[in-house]
Coordinates of C-alpha atoms in Angstrom, one line a residue:
X1 CA -12.6 7.5 -32.4
X2 CA -11.9 10.5 -34.5
X3 CA -12.8 14.1 -33.7
X4 CA -13.3 17.1 -36.0
X5 CA -12.2 20.7 -35.4
X6 CA -15.8 21.5 -34.6
X7 CA -15.7 19.1 -31.6
X8 CA -12.8 21.0 -30.1
X9 CA -14.5 24.4 -30.7
X10 CA -17.7 23.1 -29.2
X11 CA -16.1 21.9 -26.0
X12 CA -14.3 25.2 -25.6
X13 CA -17.5 27.1 -26.0
X14 CA -19.4 24.9 -23.6
X15 CA -16.7 24.8 -20.9
X16 CA -15.3 28.3 -21.3
X17 CA -16.5 29.6 -18.0
X18 CA -15.3 26.5 -16.1
X19 CA -12.0 26.6 -18.0
X20 CA -11.3 30.2 -16.9
X21 CA -12.3 29.3 -13.3
X22 CA -10.0 26.2 -13.2
X23 CA -7.2 28.1 -15.0
X24 CA -7.2 30.7 -12.3
X25 CA -7.4 28.1 -9.6
X26 CA -4.5 26.2 -11.1
X27 CA -2.5 29.4 -11.4
X28 CA -3.2 30.3 -7.8
X29 CA -2.2 26.9 -6.4
X30 CA 0.9 26.7 -8.6
X31 CA 2.0 30.3 -7.7
X32 CA 1.6 29.8 -4.0
X33 CA 3.5 26.5 -4.1
X34 CA 6.5 28.0 -6.0
X35 CA 6.5 31.2 -3.9
X36 CA 6.6 29.2 -0.7
X37 CA 9.4 27.0 -2.1
X38 CA 11.2 30.2 -3.2
X39 CA 10.9 31.8 0.2
X40 CA 12.3 28.8 2.0
X41 CA 14.7 27.3 -0.5
X42 CA 16.8 30.5 -1.4
X43 CA 17.6 31.4 2.3
X44 CA 18.3 27.7 3.1
X45 CA 20.4 27.4 -0.1
X46 CA 22.5 30.3 1.0
X47 CA 22.8 29.0 4.6
X48 CA 24.1 25.5 3.7
X49 CA 27.0 27.0 1.6
X50 CA 28.7 27.6 5.0
X51 CA 28.7 23.9 5.9
X52 CA 29.4 20.9 3.7
X53 CA 27.8 18.5 6.3
X54 CA 24.7 20.6 6.5
X55 CA 24.4 20.9 2.7
X56 CA 24.6 17.1 2.4
X57 CA 21.9 16.5 5.0
X58 CA 19.5 19.2 3.6
X59 CA 19.9 18.4 -0.1
X60 CA 19.8 14.6 0.7
X61 CA 16.5 15.1 2.6
X62 CA 15.1 17.2 -0.3
X63 CA 16.1 14.4 -2.7
X64 CA 14.3 11.8 -0.6
X65 CA 11.1 13.9 -0.5
X66 CA 11.1 14.5 -4.2
X67 CA 11.6 10.8 -4.9
X68 CA 8.2 10.0 -3.3
X69 CA 5.6 9.5 -6.0
X70 CA 2.9 12.1 -6.2
X71 CA 0.0 9.8 -5.4
X72 CA 1.9 8.4 -2.4
X73 CA 2.6 11.9 -1.2
X74 CA -1.1 12.8 -1.5
X75 CA -2.1 9.7 0.5
X76 CA 0.4 10.4 3.2
X77 CA -0.7 14.1 3.5
X78 CA -4.5 13.4 3.9
X79 CA -4.6 12.7 7.6
X80 CA -2.8 16.0 8.4
X81 CA -3.8 18.4 5.6
X82 CA -7.0 16.7 4.4
X83 CA -8.0 16.7 0.7
X84 CA -8.3 20.0 -1.2
X85 CA -6.1 22.9 -2.3
X86 CA -3.8 23.0 0.8
X87 CA -2.8 19.4 0.2
X88 CA -2.2 20.1 -3.5
X89 CA -0.1 23.1 -2.8
X90 CA 2.0 21.2 -0.3
X91 CA 2.6 18.4 -2.8
X92 CA 3.8 20.8 -5.5
X93 CA 5.8 22.7 -3.0
X94 CA 7.8 19.6 -2.2
X95 CA 8.7 19.1 -5.9
X96 CA 9.4 22.8 -6.5
X97 CA 11.7 23.1 -3.4
X98 CA 14.6 20.9 -4.6
X99 CA 15.4 22.7 -7.9
X100 CA 15.5 26.1 -6.3
X101 CA 17.5 24.9 -3.3
X102 CA 20.2 23.2 -5.5
X103 CA 20.4 26.0 -7.9
X104 CA 20.9 28.5 -5.1
X105 CA 23.5 26.4 -3.4
X106 CA 25.3 25.8 -6.7
X107 CA 25.2 29.5 -7.7
X108 CA 26.6 30.7 -4.4
X109 CA 29.2 27.9 -4.1
X110 CA 30.5 28.5 -7.6
X111 CA 31.5 32.1 -6.9
X112 CA 35.3 32.5 -7.0
X113 CA 36.9 33.0 -3.6
X114 CA 38.9 35.8 -5.2
X115 CA 35.7 37.8 -5.8
X116 CA 34.6 37.3 -2.2
X117 CA 38.1 38.4 -1.0
X118 CA 38.0 41.5 -3.1
X119 CA 34.6 42.4 -1.7
X120 CA 35.9 41.9 1.8
X121 CA 39.0 43.9 1.0
X122 CA 36.9 47.0 0.0
X123 CA 35.2 46.9 3.4
X124 CA 31.9 45.1 2.6
X125 CA 30.4 43.2 5.6
X126 CA 28.9 39.7 5.2
X127 CA 25.4 41.0 4.4
X128 CA 26.7 43.5 1.9
X129 CA 28.8 40.8 0.3
X130 CA 25.7 38.7 -0.1
X131 CA 23.5 41.5 -1.4
X132 CA 26.0 43.2 -3.7
X133 CA 28.3 40.4 -4.9
X134 CA 27.1 36.9 -4.2
X135 CA 23.4 37.1 -5.1
X136 CA 24.0 39.1 -8.3
X137 CA 26.6 36.7 -9.4
X138 CA 24.5 33.6 -8.5
X139 CA 21.3 35.1 -10.1
X140 CA 21.5 33.1 -13.4
X141 CA 21.7 29.9 -11.4
X142 CA 18.9 30.8 -9.0
X143 CA 16.6 31.9 -11.8
X144 CA 17.3 28.7 -13.7
X145 CA 16.2 26.7 -10.7
X146 CA 13.1 28.9 -10.3
X147 CA 12.1 28.5 -14.0
X148 CA 12.5 24.7 -13.8
X149 CA 10.5 24.6 -10.6
X150 CA 7.7 26.8 -12.0
X151 CA 7.3 24.9 -15.3
X152 CA 7.4 21.6 -13.5
X153 CA 4.9 22.8 -10.9
X154 CA 2.3 23.6 -13.5
X155 CA 2.5 20.0 -14.8
X156 CA 2.6 18.4 -11.3
X157 CA -0.4 20.5 -10.2
X158 CA -2.6 18.6 -12.6
X159 CA -2.5 15.8 -10.0
X160 CA -4.4 18.2 -7.8
X161 CA -7.6 16.8 -9.4
X162 CA -6.9 13.6 -7.6
X163 CA -6.7 15.5 -4.3
X164 CA -10.2 17.0 -4.7
X165 CA -8.7 20.4 -5.7
X166 CA -9.7 20.4 -9.4
X167 CA -7.5 22.8 -11.5
X168 CA -6.8 22.0 -15.1
X169 CA -6.1 18.4 -14.3
X170 CA -9.9 18.1 -13.7
X171 CA -10.6 18.4 -17.5
X172 CA -7.9 15.9 -18.3
X173 CA -9.4 13.4 -15.8
X174 CA -12.9 14.0 -17.1
X175 CA -11.8 13.5 -20.7
X176 CA -9.9 10.3 -19.8
X177 CA -12.9 8.9 -17.9
X178 CA -15.3 9.4 -20.9
X179 CA -12.8 9.0 -23.7
X180 CA -13.6 12.6 -24.6
X181 CA -10.3 13.6 -26.1
X182 CA -11.2 17.2 -26.9
X183 CA -11.8 17.7 -23.1
X184 CA -8.4 16.1 -22.3
X185 CA -6.7 18.3 -24.9
X186 CA -8.4 21.4 -23.6
X187 CA -6.9 20.8 -20.1
X188 CA -3.5 19.9 -21.4
X189 CA -3.3 22.9 -23.8
X190 CA -4.3 25.3 -21.1
X191 CA -1.6 23.8 -18.8
X192 CA 0.9 24.1 -21.5
X193 CA 0.0 27.8 -22.2
X194 CA 0.3 28.5 -18.5
X195 CA 3.7 26.8 -18.3
X196 CA 5.0 28.8 -21.3
X197 CA 3.6 32.1 -20.0
X198 CA 5.3 31.5 -16.6
X199 CA 8.6 30.6 -18.2
X200 CA 8.4 33.7 -20.4
X201 CA 7.7 35.9 -17.4
X202 CA 10.5 34.5 -15.4
X203 CA 12.8 34.8 -18.4
X204 CA 12.0 38.5 -18.4
X205 CA 12.8 38.7 -14.7
X206 CA 16.1 36.8 -15.2
X207 CA 17.3 39.1 -18.0
X208 CA 16.3 42.2 -16.1
X209 CA 18.0 41.3 -12.9
X210 CA 21.1 39.6 -14.3
X211 CA 24.2 41.9 -14.5
X212 CA 25.3 42.4 -18.1
X213 CA 28.8 41.4 -17.1
X214 CA 27.5 37.9 -16.5
X215 CA 25.9 37.5 -19.8
X216 CA 27.5 35.8 -22.9
X217 CA 29.6 38.3 -25.0
X218 CA 27.0 38.3 -27.8
X219 CA 24.2 39.3 -25.4
X220 CA 25.9 42.3 -23.8
X221 CA 24.3 45.5 -25.1
X222 CA 25.8 48.2 -22.8
X223 CA 22.4 49.7 -22.2
X224 CA 22.0 53.0 -20.3
X225 CA 21.1 52.7 -16.6
X226 CA 17.7 54.2 -17.3
X227 CA 16.7 51.5 -19.7
X228 CA 18.0 48.7 -17.4
X229 CA 16.0 50.3 -14.5
X230 CA 12.9 50.4 -16.8
X231 CA 13.3 46.7 -17.6
X232 CA 13.6 45.9 -13.9
X233 CA 10.4 47.9 -13.2
X234 CA 8.5 46.0 -15.9
X235 CA 9.7 42.7 -14.7
X236 CA 8.7 43.6 -11.1
X237 CA 5.3 44.8 -12.3
X238 CA 4.7 41.5 -14.1
X239 CA 5.6 39.5 -11.0
X240 CA 3.4 41.7 -8.9
X241 CA 0.5 41.2 -11.4
X242 CA 1.0 37.4 -11.1
X243 CA 0.9 37.6 -7.3
X244 CA -2.2 39.7 -7.4
X245 CA -3.9 37.3 -9.8
X246 CA -3.1 34.4 -7.5
X247 CA -4.4 36.2 -4.4
X248 CA -7.5 37.2 -6.3
X249 CA -8.1 33.6 -7.5
X250 CA -7.5 32.3 -4.0
X251 CA -9.8 34.8 -2.4
X252 CA -12.7 34.6 -4.9
X253 CA -12.5 31.1 -6.3
X254 CA -11.0 28.8 -3.7
X255 CA -11.8 30.3 -0.4
X256 CA -15.6 30.9 -0.8
X257 CA -16.3 27.2 -1.1
X258 CA -16.1 26.6 2.6
X259 CA -17.3 30.0 4.0
X260 CA -20.8 28.9 5.1
X261 CA -21.4 28.2 8.8
X262 CA -23.1 25.0 7.9
X263 CA -20.9 23.2 5.3
X264 CA -21.0 19.5 4.2
X265 CA -18.0 18.2 2.2
X266 CA -19.0 15.6 -0.4
X267 CA -16.2 13.5 -1.8
X268 CA -16.0 11.1 -4.8
X269 CA -13.5 8.9 -6.5
X270 CA -12.2 9.7 -10.0
X271 CA -14.8 8.2 -12.4
X272 CA -18.0 9.3 -14.0
X273 CA -20.6 7.2 -12.0
X274 CA -19.7 8.4 -8.5
X275 CA -19.3 12.0 -9.7
X276 CA -22.9 11.9 -10.9
X277 CA -23.9 10.5 -7.6
X278 CA -21.9 13.2 -5.8
X279 CA -23.7 15.9 -7.9
X280 CA -27.0 14.3 -7.0
X281 CA -26.3 14.4 -3.3
X282 CA -24.9 18.0 -3.6
X283 CA -28.1 19.3 -5.2
X284 CA -30.3 17.2 -3.0
X285 CA -28.7 18.6 0.2
X286 CA -28.6 22.3 -0.9
X287 CA -32.2 22.2 -2.2
X288 CA -33.7 20.6 0.9
X289 CA -31.6 21.9 3.7
X290 CA -29.7 25.1 4.7
X291 CA -26.3 23.4 4.2
X292 CA -23.7 24.6 1.7
X293 CA -21.9 21.7 0.0
X294 CA -18.2 21.8 -0.7
X295 CA -17.2 19.3 -3.4
X296 CA -14.0 17.2 -3.2
X297 CA -14.5 15.2 -6.4
X298 CA -11.9 13.1 -8.2
X299 CA -10.1 11.6 -5.2
X300 CA -7.7 8.8 -6.0
X301 CA -9.8 5.8 -5.2
X302 CA -12.0 4.3 -2.4
X303 CA -9.1 4.1 0.1
X304 CA -8.4 7.8 -0.2
X305 CA -12.1 8.6 0.2
X306 CA -12.3 6.4 3.3
X307 CA -9.1 7.9 4.8
X308 CA -10.5 11.4 4.2
X309 CA -13.8 10.6 5.8
X310 CA -12.1 9.1 8.9
X311 CA -9.7 12.1 9.2
X312 CA -12.5 14.7 8.8
X313 CA -11.5 15.9 5.3
X314 CA -14.9 14.9 3.9
X315 CA -18.2 14.1 5.4
X316 CA -19.6 11.6 2.9
X317 CA -18.8 9.6 -0.2
X318 CA -20.5 6.9 -2.3
X319 CA -18.8 3.5 -2.6
X320 CA -19.9 -0.1 -3.2
X321 CA -20.6 -2.8 -0.6
X322 CA -18.2 -5.4 -2.1
X323 CA -15.4 -2.8 -2.2
X324 CA -16.1 -1.7 1.4
X325 CA -16.2 -5.3 2.7
X326 CA -12.9 -6.5 1.2
X327 CA -10.9 -3.4 0.5
X328 CA -11.8 -1.0 3.3
X329 CA -12.6 -3.5 6.0
X330 CA -10.4 -6.4 5.0
X331 CA -13.1 -9.1 5.3
X332 CA -13.3 -12.3 3.2
X333 CA -15.4 -12.4 0.1
X334 CA -19.2 -13.0 0.5
X335 CA -21.7 -13.3 -2.3
X336 CA -24.9 -12.8 -0.2
X337 CA -26.0 -9.1 -0.8
X338 CA -27.9 -8.8 2.5
X339 CA -25.1 -10.4 4.5
X340 CA -22.5 -8.1 2.9
X341 CA -24.6 -5.0 3.6
X342 CA -25.2 -6.0 7.2
X343 CA -21.6 -6.7 7.9
X344 CA -20.4 -3.5 6.2
X345 CA -23.1 -1.4 8.1
X346 CA -22.2 -2.9 11.5
X347 CA -18.4 -2.7 11.1
X348 CA -18.4 0.8 9.7
X349 CA -20.5 2.1 12.5
X350 CA -18.9 0.2 15.4
X351 CA -15.2 0.5 14.3
X352 CA -15.1 3.8 12.3
X353 CA -18.1 5.9 13.4
X354 CA -19.5 5.9 9.8
X355 CA -23.1 5.3 8.9
X356 CA -23.8 3.2 5.8
X357 CA -27.0 4.1 3.9
X358 CA -29.3 1.5 2.5
X359 CA -28.4 0.5 -1.1
X360 CA -29.2 3.1 -3.7
X361 CA -30.6 0.3 -5.8
X362 CA -28.1 -0.7 -8.5
X363 CA -25.3 -3.4 -8.4
X364 CA -22.2 -2.2 -10.3
X365 CA -20.3 -5.5 -10.2
X366 CA -17.3 -6.5 -12.2
X367 CA -18.1 -7.9 -15.7
X368 CA -15.2 -9.2 -17.8
X369 CA -15.5 -7.8 -21.3
X370 CA -14.0 -8.3 -24.7
X371 CA -14.5 -7.1 -28.3
X372 CA -17.1 -9.0 -30.3
X373 CA -14.5 -10.2 -32.7
X374 CA -12.5 -11.6 -29.8
X375 CA -15.5 -13.3 -28.4
X376 CA -16.2 -14.9 -31.8
X377 CA -12.6 -15.8 -32.5
X378 CA -12.0 -17.7 -29.2
X379 CA -15.6 -18.8 -28.7
X380 CA -16.1 -17.2 -25.3
X381 CA -19.4 -15.8 -23.9
X382 CA -19.0 -16.8 -20.2
X383 CA -16.4 -16.3 -17.5
X384 CA -15.6 -20.0 -17.3
X385 CA -14.8 -20.0 -21.1
X386 CA -12.6 -17.0 -20.6
X387 CA -10.6 -18.8 -17.9
X388 CA -10.0 -21.7 -20.3
X389 CA -8.7 -19.4 -23.0
X390 CA -6.8 -17.1 -20.6
X391 CA -3.3 -18.3 -21.7
X392 CA -4.0 -17.0 -25.2
X393 CA -5.3 -13.6 -24.0
X394 CA -3.9 -10.4 -22.5
X395 CA -5.7 -8.7 -19.7
X396 CA -5.9 -5.0 -19.1
X397 CA -7.3 -4.2 -15.7
X398 CA -7.0 -1.8 -12.8
X399 CA -4.2 -2.2 -10.3
X400 CA -6.8 -2.8 -7.7
X401 CA -8.1 -5.8 -9.6
X402 CA -4.6 -7.2 -9.8
X403 CA -3.9 -6.8 -6.1
X404 CA -7.2 -7.6 -4.4
X405 CA -7.3 -11.2 -3.1
X406 CA -10.9 -11.6 -4.3
X407 CA -10.2 -10.7 -7.9
X408 CA -7.3 -11.8 -10.1
X409 CA -5.3 -13.6 -7.4
X410 CA -8.4 -15.7 -6.6
X411 CA -9.1 -16.4 -10.3
X412 CA -5.5 -17.6 -10.6
X413 CA -5.5 -19.6 -7.3
X414 CA -8.9 -21.3 -7.4
X415 CA -9.9 -21.3 -11.1
X416 CA -6.5 -21.7 -12.8
X417 CA -6.5 -18.4 -14.7
X418 CA -3.2 -17.7 -16.4
X419 CA -3.4 -14.8 -18.8
X420 CA -0.7 -14.4 -21.4
X421 CA -0.1 -10.8 -20.2
X422 CA -1.5 -8.7 -17.4
X423 CA -1.3 -4.9 -17.6
X424 CA -2.2 -2.7 -14.7
X425 CA -4.0 0.4 -16.0
X426 CA -6.0 3.4 -14.9
X427 CA -9.8 2.8 -14.9
X428 CA -10.3 4.9 -18.0
X429 CA -7.1 3.8 -19.8
X430 CA -8.1 0.2 -19.9
X431 CA -10.9 1.1 -22.3
X432 CA -8.4 3.0 -24.5
X433 CA -6.2 -0.1 -24.4
X434 CA -8.8 -2.5 -25.6
X435 CA -10.1 -0.1 -28.2
X436 CA -6.6 0.1 -29.6
X437 CA -6.2 -3.7 -29.5
X438 CA -3.4 -3.4 -26.9
X439 CA -5.2 -5.9 -24.6
X440 CA -7.9 -8.5 -25.2
X441 CA -9.9 -8.4 -22.0
X442 CA -10.8 -5.7 -19.5
X443 CA -12.3 -5.8 -16.0
X444 CA -15.3 -3.5 -16.7
X445 CA -18.1 -2.5 -14.4
X446 CA -21.7 -3.4 -15.2
X447 CA -23.0 0.2 -15.5
X448 CA -20.1 1.6 -17.4
X449 CA -21.3 3.6 -20.4
X450 CA -18.1 2.9 -22.3
X451 CA -19.1 -0.7 -22.6
X452 CA -21.8 0.3 -25.1
X453 CA -19.9 3.2 -26.5
X454 CA -17.1 0.8 -27.6
X455 CA -19.5 -2.0 -28.4
X456 CA -17.8 -4.5 -26.0
X457 CA -19.3 -7.9 -25.2
X458 CA -19.9 -8.6 -21.5
X459 CA -19.2 -12.1 -20.4
X460 CA -21.7 -13.9 -18.2
X461 CA -20.5 -14.7 -14.7
X462 CA -21.7 -18.3 -14.9
X463 CA -19.6 -19.3 -11.9
X464 CA -21.0 -16.6 -9.6
X465 CA -17.4 -15.4 -9.0
X466 CA -17.9 -11.7 -8.3
X467 CA -19.5 -10.5 -5.0
X468 CA -22.3 -7.9 -4.9
X469 CA -21.3 -4.3 -5.4
X470 CA -24.4 -2.3 -4.4
X471 CA -23.8 1.5 -4.2
X472 CA -24.2 3.0 -0.7
X473 CA -23.5 6.3 0.8
X474 CA -21.0 6.5 3.7
X475 CA -21.6 9.4 6.1
X476 CA -20.0 10.7 9.2
X477 CA -22.1 9.4 12.1
X478 CA -21.7 12.5 14.2
X479 CA -23.0 14.7 11.4
X480 CA -26.2 12.7 11.1
X481 CA -26.6 12.4 14.9
X482 CA -26.5 16.2 15.2
X483 CA -29.0 16.7 12.5
X484 CA -31.8 14.0 12.1
X485 CA -33.4 16.2 9.3
X486 CA -30.3 15.7 7.2
X487 CA -30.5 12.0 7.7
X488 CA -34.1 12.0 6.4
X489 CA -33.1 14.0 3.3
X490 CA -30.2 11.7 2.5
X491 CA -32.5 8.6 2.9
X492 CA -34.6 9.8 0.0
X493 CA -32.0 8.3 -2.3
X494 CA -32.4 4.8 -0.8
X495 CA -33.4 2.3 -3.6
X496 CA -34.0 5.1 -6.1
X497 CA -31.6 4.0 -8.9
X498 CA -31.7 0.7 -10.7
X499 CA -29.0 -0.7 -13.0
X500 CA -30.7 0.6 -16.1
X501 CA -31.1 4.1 -14.8
X502 CA -27.5 4.4 -13.6
X503 CA -26.2 3.0 -16.9
X504 CA -28.3 5.6 -18.8
X505 CA -27.0 8.4 -16.7
X506 CA -23.4 7.3 -17.2
X507 CA -24.1 7.2 -21.0
X508 CA -25.5 10.8 -20.9
X509 CA -22.1 12.0 -19.6
X510 CA -19.7 9.6 -21.3
X511 CA -21.4 9.4 -24.7
X512 CA -23.8 12.3 -25.1
X513 CA -21.4 14.9 -23.6
X514 CA -23.7 16.2 -20.8
X515 CA -22.1 17.3 -17.5
X516 CA -22.5 15.3 -14.4
X517 CA -24.4 18.2 -12.7
X518 CA -26.8 18.4 -15.6
X519 CA -27.6 14.7 -15.5
X520 CA -27.9 14.8 -11.7
X521 CA -30.4 17.7 -11.9
X522 CA -32.6 15.9 -14.5
X523 CA -32.7 12.8 -12.3
X524 CA -33.7 14.8 -9.2
X525 CA -36.4 16.7 -11.0
X526 CA -37.8 13.6 -12.7
X527 CA -38.0 11.9 -9.3
X528 CA -39.5 14.9 -7.5
X529 CA -36.5 15.1 -5.2
X530 CA -35.9 18.8 -5.7
X531 CA -38.2 21.7 -6.6
X532 CA -38.6 22.5 -10.3
X533 CA -36.9 25.8 -11.0

């Protein structure tokens, strides 16, 4: 799909306020992560220069921490830090720590022993040697590490969107989910601008605080002390402005979200449908109760939402009965909708203290999909025909579909499926892959708007392979027990959304370009669930 310049201008105009907010949020989280890394890594880098054994242990540990994938680090941090900005800052801190630590250690260690001996000979004590000789001589190394850490932190912080902390990664994720490339480009460009600005700022600091004697011969200008002092003052002022901007952003953008005495945290996974439902519950609660809702949208899948609910990071999230039965509770596949809901309801309440709502009404089950020309070429319109032709076709599906025993493994084991190639893809990227003819088949969901947007053919499940996936709301039982009125408000959504309505709402976001909150509001007003403004 091609986009014109006007499309990019339109998206900037529409999302400008949100872009500024998330730019400041991203800046605050990135700055805090790098500052915390700086405050710990520089002293530690100096300390370990006195012991080779200690340096090997500390640097080795930092290397191990940095080798942990971002998503794994998020998952490991949820039980302790919960989802949100704190978890995102911690994650980026881990990745910013090592470059600063190693550059500090290298800078101090590379100083000639002769220089240290001269400093000692003129009567400088160890602290004076550090302040007046070692740190100035190591400054180019230290600043190099800080610049690498800062630029890398801006990029890594885009993953914060998957920790419920939004930031500029939020626009990238939204754009990927709806194949809205101007939205993705907007987030990516803003992140690039921030990275370049931080690198420029830190470059000014490096030049201002690096002794001219350490510069290359062609860069030495022999400037008067007054000019050098002025440059240091400007650099310090710019750094101070960055810190102030970060504190401002934290104080006025991040912190107010949870300041209410009565706060409910609503979480969602990272795709359009559940974000619409999250917005519906947000407005439903705030319009009919005295609760304030804090949103933790875009979490990295059902398991992260479930873990967050169990650990107290969120209070509710929408998921599907089939996913809950097999993925979250580890139970065998069952194709009876009532039996699945009853089992999920009972096990969630008894084993996890979580209340399962009645189904919202629609069944978003898997539906294998292909391009019309693929269906015609291979003569496939049903799942059984797809399985017969599978050796000639490549499958692009989510990693979850590959791993779950009730999905691809079961198709291979019991039905003889043997696809020519299987590619594990992000939920949104699998649509990009089939649109670009990189795969032939995708594991779509029945209510996905991108099915109609890309004109894909949905194959009939003639063997009744896929279990029911009715949407339900999972809520902390203690919360509902403490407030029966809230339970009554939430129950107003039971049975309210059928397959056609949910697909239409998804299309309004993914095709028509409306926001999830706009779509949610229209639905609530049309169904008399909130007062008309």
